[in-house]
Amino acid sequence: MNDKFTHANTTSYAVIYIYPFNVLSSKDTAKVGGKNASLGEMIRNLASLGVQVPDGFAVSVDAYYEFLEYNKLASRIQDVLNTLDRQSLSNLSIVGVQCRELILSGNLPEAVTKAVKESYRQLLEEGLNHSVAVRSSATAEDSPTASFAGQHESFLNVTGAENVLIAIKKCYASLFNDRAIKYRIDNSFTDMQVGQSVGVQRMVRSDIGSAGVIFTIEPENGNSNIIYITGAWGLGESVVQGAVNTDEYYLFKNAIENNAESIVYRSLGSKEQMLVYGEGENNTVWRAANASLRDQFILSDEEVHLLGKWSLQIENHYHTPMDIEWAKDGATNKLYIVQARPETVHTNRKAIAITEYKMVSKQSPLLVGKAVGRSIVTGTVSIVKSLTDSPKVKQGDIIVADITNPDWNALLKKAICIVTNKGGRTSHASIVARELGIPAVVGTLNATEKLVDGQQITVSCAGGDEGYVYSGHMEWQEKKIELQNIPHTRTSPMFILADPMKALHYAAYPNQGVGLLRMEFMISNTIQVHPMALVKYDDLPSDAEKKQIDALTRHYTNKKHFFIDKLAESIGLVAAAFYPKDVIVRMSDFKTNEYMKLLGGKYFEPEEENPMLGFRGASRYYHERYREGFALECAAIKKVREEMLLSNVKIMIPFCRTTGEARQVLQTLESFGLKRKLNGLEVYVMAEIPSNILLAAEFAQLFDGFSIGSNDLTQLTLGIDRDSAIISGLFDENNAAVKMLIQNLIEVAHHKGVKVGLCGQAPSDYPAFAQFLVSCRIDSVSFNPDAIIRGIQNINEAEVESRQFQEAVSDI
């Protein structure tokens, strides 16, 4: 391909109409727009690292201005734009249509046409064996402050020089889409200030492969430890449009850098349909995905790791988080990066306050989907099928749709929430919701069927990964927290967590890590199967429960690997979210009656009169009834620490009654590859039985730290069943006997050089209890998420009082 084609215009310099991608760099935005400049930058600088970008050429901004001059369009378009009511935008659609008609009525200058045809011919000579993508690339596009993503048109599966020329004019016209005009107004760009280049790029056969989007920063919460990959079968427009429920992968950057197992969490999307090549005027068409495709992931682990590596290289090159589009060629099985732009939502957001939302009303939801945002709203449903429904949408409505698209951007500004049938975290609805700062629930499957116009609903995105839609006006509580006012304390504030999908959100709060990660929630919610039922799978009777187990584990020949992988990914997501802060994972502490509720549990659990004081905690781990199940727990921890490189994970042993039992557990851990101190592994013990404290010196020689379980300790110190309503009034963590044990433990542990923390509600509920812990010089306190801010404030007040007291004493 020639480096350039020139045409002498009325000025004294030559105009360049064509730039091959491989001569461009990020400095050429003024010549070829942000998108094309970025493609050239990657081809020139990242190809040597293995990053594959499809080649092509850019039709320059000069060609666009030559087109306007040749057809005398600039002043005519400006005259039309001057009629726009920029306050109400009531005539936006009329103005947009008139501008686009002017563009499409023009003719490309002969020199531009000749240059494009010659460049396309050279692509054919270089081995172009199917179609090209023709993409808009505006001069203000893909900047760190205004991405313009989705504002202008792209045309896929374009074949033949004449069709390429038609697509170029359509790209020019897309500068005056309603959404693009509105976006320029919102971002203070004058209309004729933005020039349009067009990229002509080899198509990747993702129509018979897969494609999607990558964020090098977690898109919902902005966690910089994570790379997020999502995608579906077929052309990537299906993902960008939000027309499918996608597969998702969360990758840990540190593992990518060290060529380790970087996938810390994944989820399988339903992927009901796919966008593929069409024929004739229909360049692309929708086709239903068959059941086999829907039930398998779109990428192998090796392919996910490669995309993660490329994405990190791209982020490092640009020195900023990136929004990337990828595609897999189904004919060659090769992966490509087809676009990359700076991420703008989280990069430009300087959060100084958060608002916590808590649902008060109790009701089953009508719909469940993926949550975008963290708030709760109530409003009136307005079902939108197309822009013809715009007049009925009122300011403050909740827009409900199958999917949304960029043409709706002005309309969506009226909404306080968006609910869609289809889509994932990178869908158009999700991106717009983040930009507008409103919640959205996407991928509900049937919102447009279950909801009706005018219906009052409440939408909650305050529950982590899932968003809920309720009928009517529900009650909730809001609490605004100014993060810059949260003090730093000597005593480390940590979290008590159970749900891995909430970790990315809470990692942004003031904290020093996770002092208690409950394994039970992950087993009961994600795995659902008793570990021994997977160990002894072949021995299970062929009943309804085994059929349920078969359905859950259908992708695994070795059923034990199902447990290991799912548990490792749940723990891994939390550990990656908080890295490098400590995440202390408590090994399973179900009681026998709780284990029995798991699928297959009834075959392995004994009946007990008092499960609270029975076969639980440490006593299970080395016992023949459960030892092989405990081996699966250990394998998951080992995978997280050694394969995912999440060395911030520590483990904690619950309900360890004697030092002899402690030694048995440590030996069992070592036999399963988790030797204390090896590779920095620390093992903590729950201090929740009086024997743990009475023999604290001996326990301190066996473990790296204590975590006081104040609920069980109070129960066993005062001889109270904490679940008994009759004597619940006697349950009191402030009891002198309980506090005496706590104080004694901290003194002995510190004398032996090990740390002590406490997991419980009391320090946040009772300032006096926090003051007591601070006076004992406890190392950390772990709180439930809804209590951590108040807990930090209580600790700070106690530390201030302690310092003032010490200063007063020293002055005497």
PDB file of C-alpha atoms in Angstrom, residues 328-587:
ATOM      1  CA  LYS A 328     -11.730 -14.354  17.750  1.00  0.00           C
ATOM      2  CA  ASP A 329     -11.557 -15.520  14.151  1.00  0.00           C
ATOM      3  CA  GLY A 330     -13.510 -18.773  13.947  1.00  0.00           C
ATOM      4  CA  ALA A 331     -11.765 -19.771  10.727  1.00  0.00           C
ATOM      5  CA  THR A 332      -8.205 -19.519  12.083  1.00  0.00           C
ATOM      6  CA  ASN A 333      -8.881 -19.576  15.858  1.00  0.00           C
ATOM      7  CA  LYS A 334      -6.667 -16.485  16.176  1.00  0.00           C
ATOM      8  CA  LEU A 335      -7.417 -13.667  18.620  1.00  0.00           C
ATOM      9  CA  TYR A 336      -7.298  -9.973  17.719  1.00  0.00           C
ATOM     10  CA  ILE A 337      -7.660  -6.583  19.362  1.00  0.00           C
ATOM     11  CA  VAL A 338      -9.892  -4.484  17.107  1.00  0.00           C
ATOM     12  CA  GLN A 339     -10.202  -1.281  19.156  1.00  0.00           C
ATOM     13  CA  ALA A 340      -8.787   0.348  22.294  1.00  0.00           C
ATOM     14  CA  ARG A 341      -9.743   3.601  23.956  1.00  0.00           C
ATOM     15  CA  PRO A 342      -9.151   5.169  27.394  1.00  0.00           C
ATOM     16  CA  GLU A 343     -11.729   4.232  30.034  1.00  0.00           C
ATOM     17  CA  THR A 344     -13.413   7.452  31.131  1.00  0.00           C
ATOM     18  CA  VAL A 345     -16.069   6.701  33.756  1.00  0.00           C
ATOM     19  CA  HIS A 346     -13.892   5.624  36.701  1.00  0.00           C
ATOM     20  CA  THR A 347     -10.706   7.313  35.508  1.00  0.00           C
ATOM     21  CA  ASN A 348     -12.352  10.734  35.713  1.00  0.00           C
ATOM     22  CA  ARG A 349     -14.434  10.054  38.819  1.00  0.00           C
ATOM     23  CA  LYS A 350     -13.017  11.327  42.086  1.00  0.00           C
ATOM     24  CA  ALA A 351     -15.295   9.756  44.678  1.00  0.00           C
ATOM     25  CA  ILE A 352     -15.210  11.665  47.950  1.00  0.00           C
ATOM     26  CA  ALA A 353     -18.494  10.322  49.284  1.00  0.00           C
ATOM     27  CA  ILE A 354     -20.581   7.187  49.095  1.00  0.00           C
ATOM     28  CA  THR A 355     -24.229   6.618  49.881  1.00  0.00           C
ATOM     29  CA  GLU A 356     -25.201   3.363  51.537  1.00  0.00           C
ATOM     30  CA  TYR A 357     -28.641   1.960  50.771  1.00  0.00           C
ATOM     31  CA  LYS A 358     -30.478  -0.649  52.797  1.00  0.00           C
ATOM     32  CA  MET A 359     -33.858  -2.137  51.904  1.00  0.00           C
ATOM     33  CA  VAL A 360     -36.346  -2.039  54.802  1.00  0.00           C
ATOM     34  CA  SER A 361     -39.404  -3.561  53.129  1.00  0.00           C
ATOM     35  CA  LYS A 362     -39.473  -7.331  52.799  1.00  0.00           C
ATOM     36  CA  GLN A 363     -40.903  -8.709  49.559  1.00  0.00           C
ATOM     37  CA  SER A 364     -39.960 -11.159  46.834  1.00  0.00           C
ATOM     38  CA  PRO A 365     -38.731  -9.457  43.652  1.00  0.00           C
ATOM     39  CA  LEU A 366     -40.586  -9.589  40.364  1.00  0.00           C
ATOM     40  CA  LEU A 367     -37.361  -9.669  38.368  1.00  0.00           C
ATOM     41  CA  VAL A 368     -33.678 -10.362  38.944  1.00  0.00           C
ATOM     42  CA  GLY A 369     -30.762  -9.299  36.720  1.00  0.00           C
ATOM     43  CA  LYS A 370     -27.248  -7.879  36.773  1.00  0.00           C
ATOM     44  CA  ALA A 371     -26.914  -4.802  38.980  1.00  0.00           C
ATOM     45  CA  VAL A 372     -25.310  -1.625  37.652  1.00  0.00           C
ATOM     46  CA  GLY A 373     -24.769   1.036  40.309  1.00  0.00           C
ATOM     47  CA  ARG A 374     -25.387   0.721  44.046  1.00  0.00           C
ATOM     48  CA  SER A 375     -28.559   2.687  44.730  1.00  0.00           C
ATOM     49  CA  ILE A 376     -32.303   2.121  45.182  1.00  0.00           C
ATOM     50  CA  VAL A 377     -34.976   4.102  43.319  1.00  0.00           C
ATOM     51  CA  THR A 378     -38.708   4.001  42.871  1.00  0.00           C
ATOM     52  CA  GLY A 379     -40.673   5.320  39.923  1.00  0.00           C
ATOM     53  CA  THR A 380     -43.104   4.754  37.093  1.00  0.00           C
ATOM     54  CA  VAL A 381     -42.509   2.226  34.325  1.00  0.00           C
ATOM     55  CA  SER A 382     -42.237   3.521  30.784  1.00  0.00           C
ATOM     56  CA  ILE A 383     -41.775   0.693  28.294  1.00  0.00           C
ATOM     57  CA  VAL A 384     -39.781   1.826  25.260  1.00  0.00           C
ATOM     58  CA  LYS A 385     -39.624  -0.272  22.104  1.00  0.00           C
ATOM     59  CA  SER A 386     -38.267   2.415  19.776  1.00  0.00           C
ATOM     60  CA  LEU A 387     -37.739   6.176  19.580  1.00  0.00           C
ATOM     61  CA  THR A 388     -41.379   6.529  18.525  1.00  0.00           C
ATOM     62  CA  ASP A 389     -42.189   5.919  22.195  1.00  0.00           C
ATOM     63  CA  SER A 390     -40.178   9.004  23.248  1.00  0.00           C
ATOM     64  CA  PRO A 391     -43.137  11.350  23.800  1.00  0.00           C
ATOM     65  CA  LYS A 392     -44.617   9.164  26.561  1.00  0.00           C
ATOM     66  CA  VAL A 393     -41.408   9.105  28.631  1.00  0.00           C
ATOM     67  CA  LYS A 394     -41.521  11.670  31.441  1.00  0.00           C
ATOM     68  CA  GLN A 395     -38.656  13.035  33.498  1.00  0.00           C
ATOM     69  CA  GLY A 396     -38.065  10.650  36.396  1.00  0.00           C
ATOM     70  CA  ASP A 397     -39.512   7.532  34.742  1.00  0.00           C
ATOM     71  CA  ILE A 398     -37.913   4.091  34.854  1.00  0.00           C
ATOM     72  CA  ILE A 399     -37.278   3.090  31.251  1.00  0.00           C
ATOM     73  CA  VAL A 400     -37.917  -0.598  30.559  1.00  0.00           C
ATOM     74  CA  ALA A 401     -36.747  -2.050  27.255  1.00  0.00           C
ATOM     75  CA  ASP A 402     -35.563  -5.178  25.505  1.00  0.00           C
ATOM     76  CA  ILE A 403     -32.212  -3.451  24.918  1.00  0.00           C
ATOM     77  CA  THR A 404     -31.147   0.173  24.502  1.00  0.00           C
ATOM     78  CA  ASN A 405     -28.992   1.669  21.751  1.00  0.00           C
ATOM     79  CA  PRO A 406     -26.990   4.879  21.263  1.00  0.00           C
ATOM     80  CA  ASP A 407     -29.841   6.587  19.408  1.00  0.00           C
ATOM     81  CA  TRP A 408     -31.692   6.665  22.716  1.00  0.00           C
ATOM     82  CA  ASN A 409     -29.055   8.645  24.642  1.00  0.00           C
ATOM     83  CA  ALA A 410     -31.033  11.866  24.771  1.00  0.00           C
ATOM     84  CA  LEU A 411     -34.145   9.943  25.816  1.00  0.00           C
ATOM     85  CA  LEU A 412     -32.311   8.036  28.574  1.00  0.00           C
ATOM     86  CA  LYS A 413     -31.324  11.337  30.182  1.00  0.00           C
ATOM     87  CA  LYS A 414     -34.910  11.549  31.449  1.00  0.00           C
ATOM     88  CA  ALA A 415     -34.710   8.222  33.286  1.00  0.00           C
ATOM     89  CA  ILE A 416     -33.851   7.623  36.932  1.00  0.00           C
ATOM     90  CA  CYS A 417     -33.225   3.939  36.159  1.00  0.00           C
ATOM     91  CA  ILE A 418     -32.987   1.530  33.241  1.00  0.00           C
ATOM     92  CA  VAL A 419     -34.259  -2.076  33.195  1.00  0.00           C
ATOM     93  CA  THR A 420     -33.590  -4.346  30.208  1.00  0.00           C
ATOM     94  CA  ASN A 421     -34.356  -7.902  29.133  1.00  0.00           C
ATOM     95  CA  LYS A 422     -30.915  -8.411  27.622  1.00  0.00           C
ATOM     96  CA  GLY A 423     -27.374  -7.276  28.177  1.00  0.00           C
ATOM     97  CA  GLY A 424     -24.460  -7.466  30.554  1.00  0.00           C
ATOM     98  CA  ARG A 425     -22.054  -5.128  32.328  1.00  0.00           C
ATOM     99  CA  THR A 426     -20.637  -3.732  29.099  1.00  0.00           C
ATOM    100  CA  SER A 427     -23.958  -3.269  27.306  1.00  0.00           C
ATOM    101  CA  HIS A 428     -25.047   0.157  26.127  1.00  0.00           C
ATOM    102  CA  ALA A 429     -27.587   0.413  28.963  1.00  0.00           C
ATOM    103  CA  SER A 430     -24.883  -0.332  31.540  1.00  0.00           C
ATOM    104  CA  ILE A 431     -22.425   2.184  30.101  1.00  0.00           C
ATOM    105  CA  VAL A 432     -25.018   4.953  29.893  1.00  0.00           C
ATOM    106  CA  ALA A 433     -26.275   4.230  33.415  1.00  0.00           C
ATOM    107  CA  ARG A 434     -22.733   4.604  34.805  1.00  0.00           C
ATOM    108  CA  GLU A 435     -22.195   7.829  32.883  1.00  0.00           C
ATOM    109  CA  LEU A 436     -25.504   9.241  34.131  1.00  0.00           C
ATOM    110  CA  GLY A 437     -24.945   7.993  37.674  1.00  0.00           C
ATOM    111  CA  ILE A 438     -28.228   6.067  37.749  1.00  0.00           C
ATOM    112  CA  PRO A 439     -28.875   2.396  38.573  1.00  0.00           C
ATOM    113  CA  ALA A 440     -29.757  -0.218  35.999  1.00  0.00           C
ATOM    114  CA  VAL A 441     -30.788  -3.857  36.086  1.00  0.00           C
ATOM    115  CA  VAL A 442     -29.813  -5.599  32.858  1.00  0.00           C
ATOM    116  CA  GLY A 443     -30.374  -9.117  31.595  1.00  0.00           C
ATOM    117  CA  THR A 444     -33.683  -9.732  33.423  1.00  0.00           C
ATOM    118  CA  LEU A 445     -34.894 -11.799  30.405  1.00  0.00           C
ATOM    119  CA  ASN A 446     -38.553 -10.748  30.532  1.00  0.00           C
ATOM    120  CA  ALA A 447     -38.955  -7.272  32.053  1.00  0.00           C
ATOM    121  CA  THR A 448     -41.005  -6.005  29.107  1.00  0.00           C
ATOM    122  CA  GLU A 449     -43.432  -8.894  29.615  1.00  0.00           C
ATOM    123  CA  LYS A 450     -43.790  -8.706  33.407  1.00  0.00           C
ATOM    124  CA  LEU A 451     -44.018  -4.918  33.701  1.00  0.00           C
ATOM    125  CA  VAL A 452     -46.590  -2.542  32.193  1.00  0.00           C
ATOM    126  CA  ASP A 453     -46.667   1.169  31.417  1.00  0.00           C
ATOM    127  CA  GLY A 454     -47.554   3.298  34.421  1.00  0.00           C
ATOM    128  CA  GLN A 455     -46.754   0.581  36.968  1.00  0.00           C
ATOM    129  CA  GLN A 456     -45.038   1.745  40.150  1.00  0.00           C
ATOM    130  CA  ILE A 457     -41.875  -0.254  40.868  1.00  0.00           C
ATOM    131  CA  THR A 458     -38.825  -0.116  43.110  1.00  0.00           C
ATOM    132  CA  VAL A 459     -35.417  -1.096  41.748  1.00  0.00           C
ATOM    133  CA  SER A 460     -32.613  -2.091  44.095  1.00  0.00           C
ATOM    134  CA  CYS A 461     -28.961  -2.409  43.049  1.00  0.00           C
ATOM    135  CA  ALA A 462     -27.766  -2.330  46.659  1.00  0.00           C
ATOM    136  CA  GLY A 463     -27.416  -6.103  46.985  1.00  0.00           C
ATOM    137  CA  GLY A 464     -24.121  -6.692  45.213  1.00  0.00           C
ATOM    138  CA  ASP A 465     -23.961  -8.488  41.881  1.00  0.00           C
ATOM    139  CA  GLU A 466     -27.706  -8.980  41.476  1.00  0.00           C
ATOM    140  CA  GLY A 467     -30.268  -6.242  40.916  1.00  0.00           C
ATOM    141  CA  TYR A 468     -33.898  -6.640  41.969  1.00  0.00           C
ATOM    142  CA  VAL A 469     -37.153  -5.168  40.661  1.00  0.00           C
ATOM    143  CA  TYR A 470     -40.061  -5.027  43.127  1.00  0.00           C
ATOM    144  CA  SER A 471     -43.707  -4.150  42.654  1.00  0.00           C
ATOM    145  CA  GLY A 472     -44.852  -0.920  44.274  1.00  0.00           C
ATOM    146  CA  HIS A 473     -43.077   1.627  46.420  1.00  0.00           C
ATOM    147  CA  MET A 474     -40.724  -0.110  48.822  1.00  0.00           C
ATOM    148  CA  GLU A 475     -39.131   1.475  51.876  1.00  0.00           C
ATOM    149  CA  TRP A 476     -35.372   1.830  52.228  1.00  0.00           C
ATOM    150  CA  GLN A 477     -32.769   3.729  54.203  1.00  0.00           C
ATOM    151  CA  GLU A 478     -30.004   5.968  52.870  1.00  0.00           C
ATOM    152  CA  LYS A 479     -26.835   7.098  54.611  1.00  0.00           C
ATOM    153  CA  LYS A 480     -24.263   9.408  53.011  1.00  0.00           C
ATOM    154  CA  ILE A 481     -20.667   8.903  54.056  1.00  0.00           C
ATOM    155  CA  GLU A 482     -17.968  11.499  53.382  1.00  0.00           C
ATOM    156  CA  LEU A 483     -14.914   9.310  52.842  1.00  0.00           C
ATOM    157  CA  GLN A 484     -12.409  12.102  53.354  1.00  0.00           C
ATOM    158  CA  ASN A 485     -13.750  12.478  56.887  1.00  0.00           C
ATOM    159  CA  ILE A 486     -13.140   8.850  57.849  1.00  0.00           C
ATOM    160  CA  PRO A 487     -10.155   8.865  60.226  1.00  0.00           C
ATOM    161  CA  HIS A 488      -7.112   6.599  60.134  1.00  0.00           C
ATOM    162  CA  THR A 489      -6.865   4.440  63.235  1.00  0.00           C
ATOM    163  CA  ARG A 490      -4.115   2.404  64.878  1.00  0.00           C
ATOM    164  CA  THR A 491      -6.521  -0.480  65.286  1.00  0.00           C
ATOM    165  CA  SER A 492      -7.041  -2.031  61.860  1.00  0.00           C
ATOM    166  CA  PRO A 493     -10.687  -1.990  60.663  1.00  0.00           C
ATOM    167  CA  MET A 494     -11.470  -5.105  58.630  1.00  0.00           C
ATOM    168  CA  PHE A 495     -14.503  -6.692  57.017  1.00  0.00           C
ATOM    169  CA  ILE A 496     -16.621  -9.720  57.780  1.00  0.00           C
ATOM    170  CA  LEU A 497     -17.697 -10.940  54.311  1.00  0.00           C
ATOM    171  CA  ALA A 498     -19.616 -13.854  52.877  1.00  0.00           C
ATOM    172  CA  ASP A 499     -20.748 -12.901  49.354  1.00  0.00           C
ATOM    173  CA  PRO A 500     -17.785 -12.723  46.918  1.00  0.00           C
ATOM    174  CA  MET A 501     -19.695 -10.524  44.469  1.00  0.00           C
ATOM    175  CA  LYS A 502     -19.828  -7.718  47.037  1.00  0.00           C
ATOM    176  CA  ALA A 503     -16.076  -7.705  47.561  1.00  0.00           C
ATOM    177  CA  LEU A 504     -15.303  -5.374  44.653  1.00  0.00           C
ATOM    178  CA  HIS A 505     -17.686  -2.799  46.049  1.00  0.00           C
ATOM    179  CA  TYR A 506     -16.534  -2.950  49.654  1.00  0.00           C
ATOM    180  CA  ALA A 507     -12.840  -2.962  48.747  1.00  0.00           C
ATOM    181  CA  ALA A 508     -13.270   0.749  47.967  1.00  0.00           C
ATOM    182  CA  TYR A 509     -14.289   1.502  51.574  1.00  0.00           C
ATOM    183  CA  PRO A 510     -11.745   2.477  54.233  1.00  0.00           C
ATOM    184  CA  ASN A 511     -10.391  -0.883  55.467  1.00  0.00           C
ATOM    185  CA  GLN A 512      -7.324  -2.977  56.149  1.00  0.00           C
ATOM    186  CA  GLY A 513      -8.612  -6.162  54.565  1.00  0.00           C
ATOM    187  CA  VAL A 514     -10.989  -9.000  55.421  1.00  0.00           C
ATOM    188  CA  GLY A 515     -10.716 -10.365  58.933  1.00  0.00           C
ATOM    189  CA  LEU A 516     -13.301 -13.091  58.357  1.00  0.00           C
ATOM    190  CA  LEU A 517     -14.345 -14.521  54.996  1.00  0.00           C
ATOM    191  CA  ARG A 518     -17.080 -17.068  55.623  1.00  0.00           C
ATOM    192  CA  MET A 519     -16.642 -20.122  53.422  1.00  0.00           C
ATOM    193  CA  GLU A 520     -20.128 -21.447  54.193  1.00  0.00           C
ATOM    194  CA  PHE A 521     -21.927 -18.883  52.030  1.00  0.00           C
ATOM    195  CA  MET A 522     -19.828 -19.816  49.003  1.00  0.00           C
ATOM    196  CA  ILE A 523     -20.477 -23.516  49.483  1.00  0.00           C
ATOM    197  CA  SER A 524     -24.227 -23.161  49.984  1.00  0.00           C
ATOM    198  CA  ASN A 525     -24.854 -20.528  47.292  1.00  0.00           C
ATOM    199  CA  THR A 526     -22.343 -21.283  44.539  1.00  0.00           C
ATOM    200  CA  ILE A 527     -21.489 -24.966  44.981  1.00  0.00           C
ATOM    201  CA  GLN A 528     -24.691 -26.159  46.693  1.00  0.00           C
ATOM    202  CA  VAL A 529     -23.365 -29.719  46.987  1.00  0.00           C
ATOM    203  CA  HIS A 530     -21.995 -31.458  50.085  1.00  0.00           C
ATOM    204  CA  PRO A 531     -18.259 -31.991  49.434  1.00  0.00           C
ATOM    205  CA  MET A 532     -18.459 -35.671  50.447  1.00  0.00           C
ATOM    206  CA  ALA A 533     -21.217 -36.166  47.860  1.00  0.00           C
ATOM    207  CA  LEU A 534     -18.658 -35.135  45.236  1.00  0.00           C
ATOM    208  CA  VAL A 535     -15.911 -37.292  46.753  1.00  0.00           C
ATOM    209  CA  LYS A 536     -18.276 -40.287  46.840  1.00  0.00           C
ATOM    210  CA  TYR A 537     -20.244 -39.324  43.735  1.00  0.00           C
ATOM    211  CA  ASP A 538     -20.162 -42.811  42.210  1.00  0.00           C
ATOM    212  CA  ASP A 539     -21.689 -44.266  45.386  1.00  0.00           C
ATOM    213  CA  LEU A 540     -24.707 -41.945  45.461  1.00  0.00           C
ATOM    214  CA  PRO A 541     -28.120 -43.458  44.787  1.00  0.00           C
ATOM    215  CA  SER A 542     -29.722 -42.432  41.493  1.00  0.00           C
ATOM    216  CA  ASP A 543     -32.371 -40.137  42.918  1.00  0.00           C
ATOM    217  CA  ALA A 544     -33.604 -36.577  42.399  1.00  0.00           C
ATOM    218  CA  GLU A 545     -30.705 -35.068  44.353  1.00  0.00           C
ATOM    219  CA  LYS A 546     -28.148 -36.815  42.195  1.00  0.00           C
ATOM    220  CA  LYS A 547     -29.875 -35.434  39.108  1.00  0.00           C
ATOM    221  CA  GLN A 548     -29.508 -31.941  40.589  1.00  0.00           C
ATOM    222  CA  ILE A 549     -25.842 -32.615  41.281  1.00  0.00           C
ATOM    223  CA  ASP A 550     -25.434 -33.864  37.698  1.00  0.00           C
ATOM    224  CA  ALA A 551     -26.923 -30.635  36.355  1.00  0.00           C
ATOM    225  CA  LEU A 552     -24.676 -28.416  38.489  1.00  0.00           C
ATOM    226  CA  THR A 553     -21.496 -30.362  37.701  1.00  0.00           C
ATOM    227  CA  ARG A 554     -22.281 -31.154  34.050  1.00  0.00           C
ATOM    228  CA  HIS A 555     -19.044 -29.531  32.813  1.00  0.00           C
ATOM    229  CA  TYR A 556     -16.875 -31.725  35.055  1.00  0.00           C
ATOM    230  CA  THR A 557     -15.932 -35.367  34.595  1.00  0.00           C
ATOM    231  CA  ASN A 558     -14.133 -35.321  37.954  1.00  0.00           C
ATOM    232  CA  LYS A 559     -16.776 -33.975  40.324  1.00  0.00           C
ATOM    233  CA  LYS A 560     -14.211 -33.037  42.975  1.00  0.00           C
ATOM    234  CA  HIS A 561     -12.735 -30.478  40.597  1.00  0.00           C
ATOM    235  CA  PHE A 562     -16.104 -28.737  40.468  1.00  0.00           C
ATOM    236  CA  PHE A 563     -15.893 -28.026  44.206  1.00  0.00           C
ATOM    237  CA  ILE A 564     -12.224 -26.977  44.055  1.00  0.00           C
ATOM    238  CA  ASP A 565     -12.641 -24.637  41.085  1.00  0.00           C
ATOM    239  CA  LYS A 566     -15.843 -22.960  42.267  1.00  0.00           C
ATOM    240  CA  LEU A 567     -14.552 -22.411  45.798  1.00  0.00           C
ATOM    241  CA  ALA A 568     -11.178 -21.192  44.549  1.00  0.00           C
ATOM    242  CA  GLU A 569     -12.836 -18.681  42.238  1.00  0.00           C
ATOM    243  CA  SER A 570     -15.112 -17.365  44.985  1.00  0.00           C
ATOM    244  CA  ILE A 571     -12.189 -16.880  47.375  1.00  0.00           C
ATOM    245  CA  GLY A 572      -9.971 -15.636  44.558  1.00  0.00           C
ATOM    246  CA  LEU A 573     -12.324 -12.810  43.614  1.00  0.00           C
ATOM    247  CA  VAL A 574     -12.348 -11.519  47.189  1.00  0.00           C
ATOM    248  CA  ALA A 575      -8.587 -11.854  47.566  1.00  0.00           C
ATOM    249  CA  ALA A 576      -7.951 -10.068  44.254  1.00  0.00           C
ATOM    250  CA  ALA A 577     -10.364  -7.272  45.147  1.00  0.00           C
ATOM    251  CA  PHE A 578      -8.546  -6.531  48.416  1.00  0.00           C
ATOM    252  CA  TYR A 579      -4.981  -7.400  47.338  1.00  0.00           C
ATOM    253  CA  PRO A 580      -2.435  -6.912  48.891  1.00  0.00           C
ATOM    254  CA  LYS A 581      -4.408  -6.573  52.132  1.00  0.00           C
ATOM    255  CA  ASP A 582      -4.995  -9.686  54.243  1.00  0.00           C
ATOM    256  CA  VAL A 583      -7.992 -11.876  53.508  1.00  0.00           C
ATOM    257  CA  ILE A 584      -8.478 -14.399  56.317  1.00  0.00           C
ATOM    258  CA  VAL A 585     -10.602 -17.331  55.126  1.00  0.00           C
ATOM    259  CA  ARG A 586     -12.336 -19.365  57.793  1.00  0.00           C
ATOM    260  CA  MET A 587     -12.484 -23.026  56.827  1.00  0.00           C
TER     261      MET A 587
END
